[in-house]
Amino acid sequence: MLQTASPDTTSWRNALAQAFRGSFMEVEDLLNSGYEASTPQLLISIDLAAKLRLWPLQDALEVTLETAGVPLRA
């Protein structure tokens, strides 16, 4: 779980670097989307996750769900 006591940029960068195994990639992002969660979460694209060596997940199970639109991979 990613947590930091200070909202300053250096603390966040250090915490992210530790969480993402020392990989760095500078991107622009939306910090307040209005999405609420009970735990800290960072939502990134699969492409960015792969570049940060966070994807594909080891020992993960992927399922395809049928929806009213297109199939959803989860």
mmCIF file of C-alpha atoms in Angstrom:
data_model
loop_
_atom_site.group_PDB
_atom_site.id
_atom_site.type_symbol
_atom_site.label_atom_id
_atom_site.label_comp_id
_atom_site.label_asym_id
_atom_site.label_seq_id
_atom_site.Cartn_x
_atom_site.Cartn_y
_atom_site.Cartn_z
ATOM 1 C CA MET A 1 0.000 0.000 0.000
ATOM 2 C CA LEU A 2 1.354 3.423 -0.961
ATOM 3 C CA GLN A 3 1.169 6.008 1.804
ATOM 4 C CA THR A 4 3.058 9.183 2.540
ATOM 5 C CA ALA A 5 2.731 11.652 5.405
ATOM 6 C CA SER A 6 3.481 14.726 3.315
ATOM 7 C CA PRO A 7 1.830 15.857 0.086
ATOM 8 C CA ASP A 8 5.010 17.519 -1.201
ATOM 9 C CA THR A 9 6.315 16.325 -4.573
ATOM 10 C CA THR A 10 9.596 14.852 -3.320
ATOM 11 C CA SER A 11 7.871 12.592 -0.788
ATOM 12 C CA TRP A 12 5.413 11.332 -3.383
ATOM 13 C CA ARG A 13 8.169 10.690 -5.922
ATOM 14 C CA ASN A 14 10.217 8.751 -3.365
ATOM 15 C CA ALA A 15 7.199 6.707 -2.285
ATOM 16 C CA LEU A 16 6.267 5.946 -5.897
ATOM 17 C CA ALA A 17 9.832 4.985 -6.781
ATOM 18 C CA GLN A 18 9.917 2.542 -3.887
ATOM 19 C CA ALA A 19 6.483 1.107 -4.724
ATOM 20 C CA PHE A 20 7.370 0.720 -8.409
ATOM 21 C CA ARG A 21 10.701 -1.030 -7.879
ATOM 22 C CA GLY A 22 12.826 2.023 -8.649
ATOM 23 C CA SER A 23 11.344 2.595 -12.111
ATOM 24 C CA PHE A 24 10.672 6.171 -13.129
ATOM 25 C CA MET A 25 8.453 7.607 -15.829
ATOM 26 C CA GLU A 26 7.311 11.215 -15.811
ATOM 27 C CA VAL A 27 3.699 11.598 -16.930
ATOM 28 C CA GLU A 28 0.941 14.150 -16.593
ATOM 29 C CA ASP A 29 -2.062 12.895 -14.698
ATOM 30 C CA LEU A 30 -5.359 13.918 -13.195
ATOM 31 C CA LEU A 31 -4.958 13.953 -9.418
ATOM 32 C CA ASN A 32 -8.559 14.588 -8.375
ATOM 33 C CA SER A 33 -11.012 12.746 -10.584
ATOM 34 C CA GLY A 34 -13.788 12.567 -7.992
ATOM 35 C CA TYR A 35 -13.309 8.795 -7.746
ATOM 36 C CA GLU A 36 -13.518 7.640 -4.129
ATOM 37 C CA ALA A 37 -11.936 4.534 -2.630
ATOM 38 C CA SER A 38 -11.381 3.216 0.875
ATOM 39 C CA THR A 39 -7.644 2.682 0.177
ATOM 40 C CA PRO A 40 -5.048 4.723 -1.770
ATOM 41 C CA GLN A 41 -5.154 3.766 -5.443
ATOM 42 C CA LEU A 42 -3.238 4.798 -8.541
ATOM 43 C CA LEU A 43 -5.024 4.061 -11.805
ATOM 44 C CA ILE A 44 -2.705 3.879 -14.811
ATOM 45 C CA SER A 45 -2.916 2.458 -18.311
ATOM 46 C CA ILE A 46 -1.725 -1.066 -19.087
ATOM 47 C CA ASP A 47 0.940 0.424 -21.391
ATOM 48 C CA LEU A 48 2.381 2.528 -18.557
ATOM 49 C CA ALA A 49 2.150 -0.398 -16.121
ATOM 50 C CA ALA A 50 4.121 -2.567 -18.561
ATOM 51 C CA LYS A 51 6.816 0.124 -18.925
ATOM 52 C CA LEU A 52 7.080 0.282 -15.117
ATOM 53 C CA ARG A 53 7.318 -3.534 -14.999
ATOM 54 C CA LEU A 54 4.060 -3.780 -13.047
ATOM 55 C CA TRP A 55 2.275 -5.701 -15.815
ATOM 56 C CA PRO A 56 1.567 -8.480 -16.502
ATOM 57 C CA LEU A 57 0.823 -9.478 -12.938
ATOM 58 C CA GLN A 58 2.444 -12.643 -11.700
ATOM 59 C CA ASP A 59 0.083 -15.348 -10.446
ATOM 60 C CA ALA A 60 -2.965 -13.378 -11.617
ATOM 61 C CA LEU A 61 -6.162 -14.726 -13.106
ATOM 62 C CA GLU A 62 -7.837 -12.833 -15.941
ATOM 63 C CA VAL A 63 -11.518 -13.302 -16.735
ATOM 64 C CA THR A 64 -13.666 -11.932 -19.548
ATOM 65 C CA LEU A 65 -17.089 -10.621 -18.536
ATOM 66 C CA GLU A 66 -19.947 -10.159 -20.978
ATOM 67 C CA THR A 67 -21.483 -6.680 -20.759
ATOM 68 C CA ALA A 68 -24.184 -4.808 -22.654
ATOM 69 C CA GLY A 69 -21.444 -3.175 -24.737
ATOM 70 C CA VAL A 70 -18.238 -5.074 -25.379
ATOM 71 C CA PRO A 71 -16.604 -7.891 -23.402
ATOM 72 C CA LEU A 72 -14.695 -6.574 -20.381
ATOM 73 C CA ARG A 73 -11.375 -8.105 -19.346
ATOM 74 C CA ALA A 74 -10.832 -8.044 -15.589
#
